[in-house]
Short mmCIF file of C-alpha atoms and ligand atoms in Angstrom, two decimals:
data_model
loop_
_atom_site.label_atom_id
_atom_site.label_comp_id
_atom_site.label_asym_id
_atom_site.label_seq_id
_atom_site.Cartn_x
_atom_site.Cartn_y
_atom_site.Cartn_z
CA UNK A 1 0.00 0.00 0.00
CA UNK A 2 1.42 3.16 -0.42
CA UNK A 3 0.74 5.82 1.84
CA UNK A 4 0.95 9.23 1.01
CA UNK A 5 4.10 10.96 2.70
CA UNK A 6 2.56 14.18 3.55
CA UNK A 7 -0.63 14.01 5.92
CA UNK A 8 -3.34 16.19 6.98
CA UNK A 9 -3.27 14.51 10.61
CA UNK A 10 -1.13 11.72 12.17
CA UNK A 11 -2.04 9.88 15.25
CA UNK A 12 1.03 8.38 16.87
CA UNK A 13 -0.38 5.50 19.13
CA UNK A 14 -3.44 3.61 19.64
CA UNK A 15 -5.26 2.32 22.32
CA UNK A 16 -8.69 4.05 23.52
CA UNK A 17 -7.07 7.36 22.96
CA UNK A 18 -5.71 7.02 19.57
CA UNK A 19 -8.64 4.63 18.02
CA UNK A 20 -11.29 6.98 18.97
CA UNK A 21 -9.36 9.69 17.46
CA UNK A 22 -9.34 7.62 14.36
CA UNK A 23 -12.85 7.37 14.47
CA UNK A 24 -13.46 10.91 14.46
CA UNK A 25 -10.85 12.46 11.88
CA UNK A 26 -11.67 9.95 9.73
CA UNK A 27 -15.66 10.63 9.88
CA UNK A 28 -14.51 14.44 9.34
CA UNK A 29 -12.98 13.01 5.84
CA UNK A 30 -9.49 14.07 7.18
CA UNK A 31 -7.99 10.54 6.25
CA UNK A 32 -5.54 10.14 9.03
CA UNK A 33 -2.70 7.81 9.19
CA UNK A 34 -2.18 5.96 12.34
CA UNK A 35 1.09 4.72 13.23
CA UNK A 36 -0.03 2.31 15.65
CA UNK A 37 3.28 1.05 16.80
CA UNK A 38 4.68 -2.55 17.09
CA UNK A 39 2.23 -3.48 20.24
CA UNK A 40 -1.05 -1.64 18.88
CA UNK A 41 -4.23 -1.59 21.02
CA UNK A 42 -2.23 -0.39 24.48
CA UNK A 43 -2.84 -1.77 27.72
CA UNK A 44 -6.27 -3.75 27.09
CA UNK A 45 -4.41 -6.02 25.23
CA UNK A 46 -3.16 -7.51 28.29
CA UNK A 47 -6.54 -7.52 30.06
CA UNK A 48 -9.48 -10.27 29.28
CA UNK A 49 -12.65 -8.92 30.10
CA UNK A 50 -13.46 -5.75 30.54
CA UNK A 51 -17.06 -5.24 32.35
CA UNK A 52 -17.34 -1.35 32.74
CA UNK A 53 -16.95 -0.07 28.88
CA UNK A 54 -20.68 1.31 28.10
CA UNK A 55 -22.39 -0.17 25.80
CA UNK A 56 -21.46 -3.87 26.35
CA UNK A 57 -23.76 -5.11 29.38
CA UNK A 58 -22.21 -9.25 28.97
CA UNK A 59 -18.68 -7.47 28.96
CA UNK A 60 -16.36 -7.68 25.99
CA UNK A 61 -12.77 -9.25 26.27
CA UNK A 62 -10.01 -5.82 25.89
CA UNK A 63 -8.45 -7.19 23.02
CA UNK A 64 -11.45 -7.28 20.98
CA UNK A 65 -12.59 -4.01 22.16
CA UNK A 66 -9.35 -2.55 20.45
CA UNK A 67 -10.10 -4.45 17.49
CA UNK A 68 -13.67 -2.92 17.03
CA UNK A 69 -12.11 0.20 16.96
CA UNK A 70 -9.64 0.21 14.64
CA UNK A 71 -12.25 -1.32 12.45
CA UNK A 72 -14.91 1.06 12.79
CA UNK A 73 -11.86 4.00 12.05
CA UNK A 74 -10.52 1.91 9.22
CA UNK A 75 -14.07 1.56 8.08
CA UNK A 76 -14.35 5.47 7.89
CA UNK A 77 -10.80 5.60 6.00
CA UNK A 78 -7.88 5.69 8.55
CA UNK A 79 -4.78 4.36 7.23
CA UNK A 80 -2.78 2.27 9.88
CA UNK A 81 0.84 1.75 10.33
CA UNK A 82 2.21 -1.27 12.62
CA UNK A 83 5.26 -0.05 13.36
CA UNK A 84 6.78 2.55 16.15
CA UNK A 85 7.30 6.40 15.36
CA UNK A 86 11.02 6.25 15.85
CA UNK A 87 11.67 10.10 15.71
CA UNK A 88 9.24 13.65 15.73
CA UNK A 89 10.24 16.90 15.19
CA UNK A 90 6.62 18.68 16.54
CA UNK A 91 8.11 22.30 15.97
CA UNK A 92 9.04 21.77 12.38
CA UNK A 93 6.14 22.88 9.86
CA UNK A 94 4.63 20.70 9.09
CA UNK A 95 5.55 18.15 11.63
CA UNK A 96 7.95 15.37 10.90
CA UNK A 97 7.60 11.93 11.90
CA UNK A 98 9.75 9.17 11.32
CA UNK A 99 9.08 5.11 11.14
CA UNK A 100 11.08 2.29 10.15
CA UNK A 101 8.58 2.23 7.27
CA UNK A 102 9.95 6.19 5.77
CA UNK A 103 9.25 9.37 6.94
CA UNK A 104 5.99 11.41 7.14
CA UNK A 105 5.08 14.88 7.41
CA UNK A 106 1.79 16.24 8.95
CA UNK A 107 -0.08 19.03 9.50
CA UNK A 108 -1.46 18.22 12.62
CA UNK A 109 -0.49 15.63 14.74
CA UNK A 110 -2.38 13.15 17.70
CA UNK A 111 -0.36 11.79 20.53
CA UNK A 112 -1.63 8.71 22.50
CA UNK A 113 1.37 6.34 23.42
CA UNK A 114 0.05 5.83 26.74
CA UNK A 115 1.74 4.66 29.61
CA UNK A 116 3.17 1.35 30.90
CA UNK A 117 2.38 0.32 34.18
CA UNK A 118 5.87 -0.74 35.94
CA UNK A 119 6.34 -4.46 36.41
CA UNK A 120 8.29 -6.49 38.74
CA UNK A 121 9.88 -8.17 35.82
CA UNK A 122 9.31 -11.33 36.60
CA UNK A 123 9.24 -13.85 33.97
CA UNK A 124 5.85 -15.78 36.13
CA UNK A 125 4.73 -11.84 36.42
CA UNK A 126 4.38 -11.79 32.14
CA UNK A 127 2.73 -15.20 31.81
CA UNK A 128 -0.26 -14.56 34.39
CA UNK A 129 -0.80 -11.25 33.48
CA UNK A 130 -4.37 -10.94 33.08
CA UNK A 131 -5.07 -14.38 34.77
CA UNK A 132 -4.77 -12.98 38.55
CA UNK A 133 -1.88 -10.55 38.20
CA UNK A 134 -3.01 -7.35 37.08
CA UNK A 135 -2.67 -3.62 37.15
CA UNK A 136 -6.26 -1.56 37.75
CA UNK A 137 -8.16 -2.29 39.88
CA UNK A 138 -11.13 -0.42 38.93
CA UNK A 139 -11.05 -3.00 35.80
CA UNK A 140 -10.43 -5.70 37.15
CA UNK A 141 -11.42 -5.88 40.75
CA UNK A 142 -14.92 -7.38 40.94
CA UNK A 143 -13.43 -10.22 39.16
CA UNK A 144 -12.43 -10.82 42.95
CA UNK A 145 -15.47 -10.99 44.81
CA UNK A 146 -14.78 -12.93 48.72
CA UNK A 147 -11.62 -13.66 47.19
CA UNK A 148 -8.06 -13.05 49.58
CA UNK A 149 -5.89 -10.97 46.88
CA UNK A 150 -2.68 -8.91 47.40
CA UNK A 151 -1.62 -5.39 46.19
CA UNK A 152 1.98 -4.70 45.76
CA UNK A 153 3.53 -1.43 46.70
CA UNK A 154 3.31 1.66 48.89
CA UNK A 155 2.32 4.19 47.00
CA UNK A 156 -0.92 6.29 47.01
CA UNK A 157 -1.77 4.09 44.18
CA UNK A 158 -1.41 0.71 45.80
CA UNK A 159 -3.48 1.87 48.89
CA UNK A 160 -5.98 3.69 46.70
CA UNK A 161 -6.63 0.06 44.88
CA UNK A 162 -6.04 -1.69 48.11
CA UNK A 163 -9.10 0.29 49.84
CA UNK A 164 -10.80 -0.12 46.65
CA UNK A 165 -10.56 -3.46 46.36
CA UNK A 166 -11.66 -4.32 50.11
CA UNK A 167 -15.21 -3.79 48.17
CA UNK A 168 -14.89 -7.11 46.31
CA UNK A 169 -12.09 -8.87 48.33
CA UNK A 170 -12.71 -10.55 51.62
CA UNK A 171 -9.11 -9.66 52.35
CA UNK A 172 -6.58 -7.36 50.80
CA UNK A 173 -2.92 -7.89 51.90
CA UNK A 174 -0.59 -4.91 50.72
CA UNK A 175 2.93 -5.94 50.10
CA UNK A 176 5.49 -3.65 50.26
CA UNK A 177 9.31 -4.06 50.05
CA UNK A 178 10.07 -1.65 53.27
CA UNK A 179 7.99 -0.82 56.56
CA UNK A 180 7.50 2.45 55.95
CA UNK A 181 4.92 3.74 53.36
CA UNK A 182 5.39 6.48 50.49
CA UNK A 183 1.91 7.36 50.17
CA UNK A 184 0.07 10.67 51.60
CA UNK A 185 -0.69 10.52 55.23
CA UNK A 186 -4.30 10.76 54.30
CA UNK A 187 -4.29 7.64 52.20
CA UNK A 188 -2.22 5.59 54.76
CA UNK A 189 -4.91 6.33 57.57
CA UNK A 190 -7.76 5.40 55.32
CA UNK A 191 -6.30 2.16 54.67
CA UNK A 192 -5.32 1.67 57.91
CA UNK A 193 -8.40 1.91 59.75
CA UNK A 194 -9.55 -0.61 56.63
CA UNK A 195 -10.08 -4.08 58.59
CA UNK A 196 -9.90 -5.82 55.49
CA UNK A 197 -6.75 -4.32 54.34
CA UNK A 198 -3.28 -6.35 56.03
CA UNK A 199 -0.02 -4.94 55.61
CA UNK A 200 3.06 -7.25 55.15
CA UNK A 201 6.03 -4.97 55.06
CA UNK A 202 9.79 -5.41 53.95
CA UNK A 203 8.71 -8.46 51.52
CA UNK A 204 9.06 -8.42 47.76
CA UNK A 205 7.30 -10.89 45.42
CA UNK A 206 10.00 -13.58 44.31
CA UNK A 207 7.43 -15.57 41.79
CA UNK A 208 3.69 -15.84 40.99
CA UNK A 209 2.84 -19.65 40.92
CA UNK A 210 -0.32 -21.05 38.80
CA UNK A 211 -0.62 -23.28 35.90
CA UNK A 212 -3.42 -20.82 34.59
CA UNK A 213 -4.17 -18.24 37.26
CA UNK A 214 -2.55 -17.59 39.95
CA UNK A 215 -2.98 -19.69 42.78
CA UNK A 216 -0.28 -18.23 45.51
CA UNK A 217 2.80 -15.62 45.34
CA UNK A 218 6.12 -16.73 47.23
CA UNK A 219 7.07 -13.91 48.94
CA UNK A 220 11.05 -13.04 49.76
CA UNK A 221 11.73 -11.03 53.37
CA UNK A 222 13.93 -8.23 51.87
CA UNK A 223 15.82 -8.13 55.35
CA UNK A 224 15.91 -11.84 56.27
CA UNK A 225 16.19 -13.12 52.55
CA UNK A 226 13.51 -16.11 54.28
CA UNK A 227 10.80 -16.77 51.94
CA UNK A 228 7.28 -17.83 52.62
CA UNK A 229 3.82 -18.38 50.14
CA UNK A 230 0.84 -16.63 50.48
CA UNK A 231 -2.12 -17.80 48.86
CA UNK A 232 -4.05 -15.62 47.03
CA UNK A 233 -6.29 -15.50 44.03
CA UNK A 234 -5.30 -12.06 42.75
CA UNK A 235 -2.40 -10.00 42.59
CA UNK A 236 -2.15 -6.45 41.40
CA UNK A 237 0.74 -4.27 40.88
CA UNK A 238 0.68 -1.08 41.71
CA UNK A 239 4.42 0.27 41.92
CA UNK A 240 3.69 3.32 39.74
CA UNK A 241 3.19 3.90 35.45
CA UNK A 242 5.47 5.47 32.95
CA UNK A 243 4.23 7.87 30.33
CA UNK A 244 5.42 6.92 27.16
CA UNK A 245 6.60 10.02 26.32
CA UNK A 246 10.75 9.84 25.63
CA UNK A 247 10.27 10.67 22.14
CA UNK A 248 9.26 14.07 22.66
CA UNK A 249 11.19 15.68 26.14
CA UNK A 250 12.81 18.42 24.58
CA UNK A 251 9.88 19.36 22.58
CA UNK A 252 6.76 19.56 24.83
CA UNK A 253 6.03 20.94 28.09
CA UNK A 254 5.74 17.29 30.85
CA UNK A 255 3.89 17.94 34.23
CA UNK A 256 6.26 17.45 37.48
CA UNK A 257 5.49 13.31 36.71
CA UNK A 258 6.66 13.30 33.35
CA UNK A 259 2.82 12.98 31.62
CA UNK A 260 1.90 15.42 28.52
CA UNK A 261 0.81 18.79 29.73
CA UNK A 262 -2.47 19.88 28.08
CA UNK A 263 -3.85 22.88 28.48
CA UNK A 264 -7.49 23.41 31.12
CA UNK A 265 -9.76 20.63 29.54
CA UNK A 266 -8.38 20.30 25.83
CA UNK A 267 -6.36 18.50 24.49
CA UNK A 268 -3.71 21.07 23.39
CA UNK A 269 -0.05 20.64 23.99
CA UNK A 270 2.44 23.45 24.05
CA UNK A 271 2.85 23.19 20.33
CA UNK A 272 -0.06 24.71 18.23
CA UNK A 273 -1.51 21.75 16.20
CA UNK A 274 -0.46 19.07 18.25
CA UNK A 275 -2.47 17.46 20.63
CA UNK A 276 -2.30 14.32 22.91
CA UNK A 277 -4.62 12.33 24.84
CA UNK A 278 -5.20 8.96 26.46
CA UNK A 279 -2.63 7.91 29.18
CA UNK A 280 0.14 9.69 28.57
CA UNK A 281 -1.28 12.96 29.29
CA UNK A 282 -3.49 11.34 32.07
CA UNK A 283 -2.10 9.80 35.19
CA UNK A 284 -5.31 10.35 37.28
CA UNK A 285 -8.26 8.47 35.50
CA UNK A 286 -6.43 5.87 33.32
CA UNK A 287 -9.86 4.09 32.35
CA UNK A 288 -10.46 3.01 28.24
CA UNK A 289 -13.38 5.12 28.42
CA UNK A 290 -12.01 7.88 29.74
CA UNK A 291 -9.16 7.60 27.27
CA UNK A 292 -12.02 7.54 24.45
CA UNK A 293 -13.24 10.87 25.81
CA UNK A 294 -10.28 11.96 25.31
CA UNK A 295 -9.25 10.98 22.30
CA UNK A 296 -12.83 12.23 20.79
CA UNK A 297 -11.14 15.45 22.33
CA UNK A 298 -8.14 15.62 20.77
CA UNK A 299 -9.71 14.78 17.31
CA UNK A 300 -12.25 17.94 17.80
CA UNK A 301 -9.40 20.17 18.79
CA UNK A 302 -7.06 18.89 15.75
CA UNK A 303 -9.95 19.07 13.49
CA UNK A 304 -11.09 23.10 14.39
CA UNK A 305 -6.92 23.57 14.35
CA UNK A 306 -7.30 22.48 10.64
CA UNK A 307 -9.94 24.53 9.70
CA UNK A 308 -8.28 27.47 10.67
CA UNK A 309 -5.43 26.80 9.47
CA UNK A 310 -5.90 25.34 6.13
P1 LIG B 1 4.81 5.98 43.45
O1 LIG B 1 6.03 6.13 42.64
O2 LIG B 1 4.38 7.11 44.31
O3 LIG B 1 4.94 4.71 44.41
C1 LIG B 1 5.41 3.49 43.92
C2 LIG B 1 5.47 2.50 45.07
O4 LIG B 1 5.83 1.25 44.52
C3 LIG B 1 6.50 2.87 46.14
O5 LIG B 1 6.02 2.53 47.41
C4 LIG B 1 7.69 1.99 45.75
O6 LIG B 1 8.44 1.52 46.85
C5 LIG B 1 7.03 0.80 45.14
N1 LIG B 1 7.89 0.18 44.13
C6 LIG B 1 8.46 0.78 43.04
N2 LIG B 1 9.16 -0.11 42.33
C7 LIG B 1 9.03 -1.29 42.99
C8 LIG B 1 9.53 -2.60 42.75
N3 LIG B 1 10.28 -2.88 41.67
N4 LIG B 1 9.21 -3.59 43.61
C9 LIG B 1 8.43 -3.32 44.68
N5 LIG B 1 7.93 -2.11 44.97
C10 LIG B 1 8.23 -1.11 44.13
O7 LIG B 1 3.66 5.57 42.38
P2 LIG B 1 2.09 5.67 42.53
O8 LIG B 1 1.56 5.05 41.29
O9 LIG B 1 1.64 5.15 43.82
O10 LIG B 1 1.79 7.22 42.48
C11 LIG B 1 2.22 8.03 41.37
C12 LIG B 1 1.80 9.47 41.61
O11 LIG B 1 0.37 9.58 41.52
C13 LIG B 1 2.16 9.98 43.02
O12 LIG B 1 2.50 11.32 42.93
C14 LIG B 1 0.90 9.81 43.80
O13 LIG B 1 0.81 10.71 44.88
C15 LIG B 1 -0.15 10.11 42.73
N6 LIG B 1 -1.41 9.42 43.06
C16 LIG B 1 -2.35 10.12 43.76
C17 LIG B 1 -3.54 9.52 44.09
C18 LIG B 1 -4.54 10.32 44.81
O14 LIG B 1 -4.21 11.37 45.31
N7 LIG B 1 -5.77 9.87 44.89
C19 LIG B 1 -3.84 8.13 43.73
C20 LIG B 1 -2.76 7.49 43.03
C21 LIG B 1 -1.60 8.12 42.72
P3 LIG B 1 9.34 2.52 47.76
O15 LIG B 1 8.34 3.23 48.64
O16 LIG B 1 10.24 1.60 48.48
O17 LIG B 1 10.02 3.44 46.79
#
């Protein structure tokens, strides 16, 4: 196929965010190219079922969700490109964009690269991913109903998910590799006075064991070096997210966590015509739909850019 170099708009990333901004250029007849990179769809491509996307009352499994998408934007005439943007230069005009596939220029341009959610690294981590290890709670927690589960870390995102999960759970042990917690005094008290919530400090998770879920973590005492199991039916890690956003320090203004700053409720970066959305501009609501919003948002914004400036 061969795509045109020069584009009106180019989203970089997919996902929530960047399909739904498909959607809508491509409905507004602006024919945008998607580079999609090597692992398109984002983060529900490690999830199975998602229950709380509107629309779907049975639930629909993530990766299929990501599939509809890009189907209904290819439908309307996106292009799509399966490779990583290797390069940008946002403050050239237009905008330059580079793949292992050539080099594109655009008028406008969408990002949505998302973030990655940190991982232990463990290789038992990768293979139950999605089949009792996970990484939002809000998705996946009523998966867990009067089940004993585990959060890992000790962040205001671990305790957030661990008090949010005592909702399912009939017990939520945090683990966390010291004894003293990082999160906001506020959060700490709240899941303190939780009676559902254990903590079991200065232990880190050695290996998740489970043929196909996870059936029990073995945990390693970071001072002792003794290990122990704990059995548990659901594991999620919450030891912080990275934007994906390397590719363009230098060129765009980050918040103090290293996420896309956009300006008020728009989707505008610090460069005129470029616009990002999804989870690497979000580090607060991180939910598909909410990445949808915003990638509705961003499409909007790039489109009126367009119009005004030819
Ligand atoms: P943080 O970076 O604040 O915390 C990460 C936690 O994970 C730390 O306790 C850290 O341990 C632990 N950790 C990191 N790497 C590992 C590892 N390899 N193995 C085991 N443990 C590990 O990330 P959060 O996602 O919690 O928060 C990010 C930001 O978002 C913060 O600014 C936070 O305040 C904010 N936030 C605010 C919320 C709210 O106000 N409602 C809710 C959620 C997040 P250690 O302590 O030893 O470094």
């Amino acid at each position: 196929m061969d795509i045109p170099s020069h584009q009106k708009v180019i989203v970089i990333g997919s996902g929530p965010a960047g399909y739904t901004s498909a959607i809508y250029l491509s409905r507004a007849n602006l024919k945008p190219l998607v580079i999609e990179g090597y692992m398109s769809g984002g983060q529900l491509m490690w999830t199975t079922e998602v229950e709380n996307f509107p629309g779907f009352p049975e639930g629909v499994m993530g990766p299929d969700l990501m599939q509809n998408m890009r189907k209904q934007a290819e439908k309307f005439g996106a292009t799509f490109l399966t490779v990583d943007a290797t390069k940008v230069d946002l403050q050239a005009n237009p905008k330059v964009i580079e793949t292992p596939k050539g080099t594109f220029t655009a008028d406008s341009v969408v990002l949505s690269t998302g973030a990655t959610a940190r991982m232990l690294g463990l290789e038992s981590e990768k293979r139950l991913l999605g089949h009792g290890v996970a990484t939002c709670a809000t998705c996946d927690g009523a998966f867990y109903k009067e089940k004993e589960i585990a959060v890992v870390g000790g962040g205001d995102s671990a305790l957030e998910e661990a008090t949010f999960l005592t909702r399912f759970a009939s017990k939520v042990y945090v683990l966390h590799r010291r004894d003293t917690l990082k999160a906001s005094d506020a959060m700490q008290d709240r899941a303190r006075a939780n009676p559902k919530i254990e903590f079991i400090w200065n232990v880190e998770v050695a290996e998740f064991v489970g043929e196909k879920k996870l059936e029990k973590v073995i945990l390693r005492d970071t001072q002792t070096g003794e290990m122990r199991d704990l059995a548990i039916a659901g594991c999620f890690i919450a030891i912080g997210h990275i934007p994906n956003t390397t590719m363009f320090q230098g060129q765009l203004e980050l918040d103090s966590l290293g996420y896309l700053h956009t300006e008020g409720k728009s989707s505008k970066t610090t460069i005129p015509g470029v616009f990002a959305c999804g989870d690497v501009q979000d580090h607060v609501y991180r939910q598909a739909i909410t990445a949808a919003g915003s990638g509705c948002v961003a499409a909007l914004d790039a489109e009126r850019y367009l119009d005004h400036h030819g």
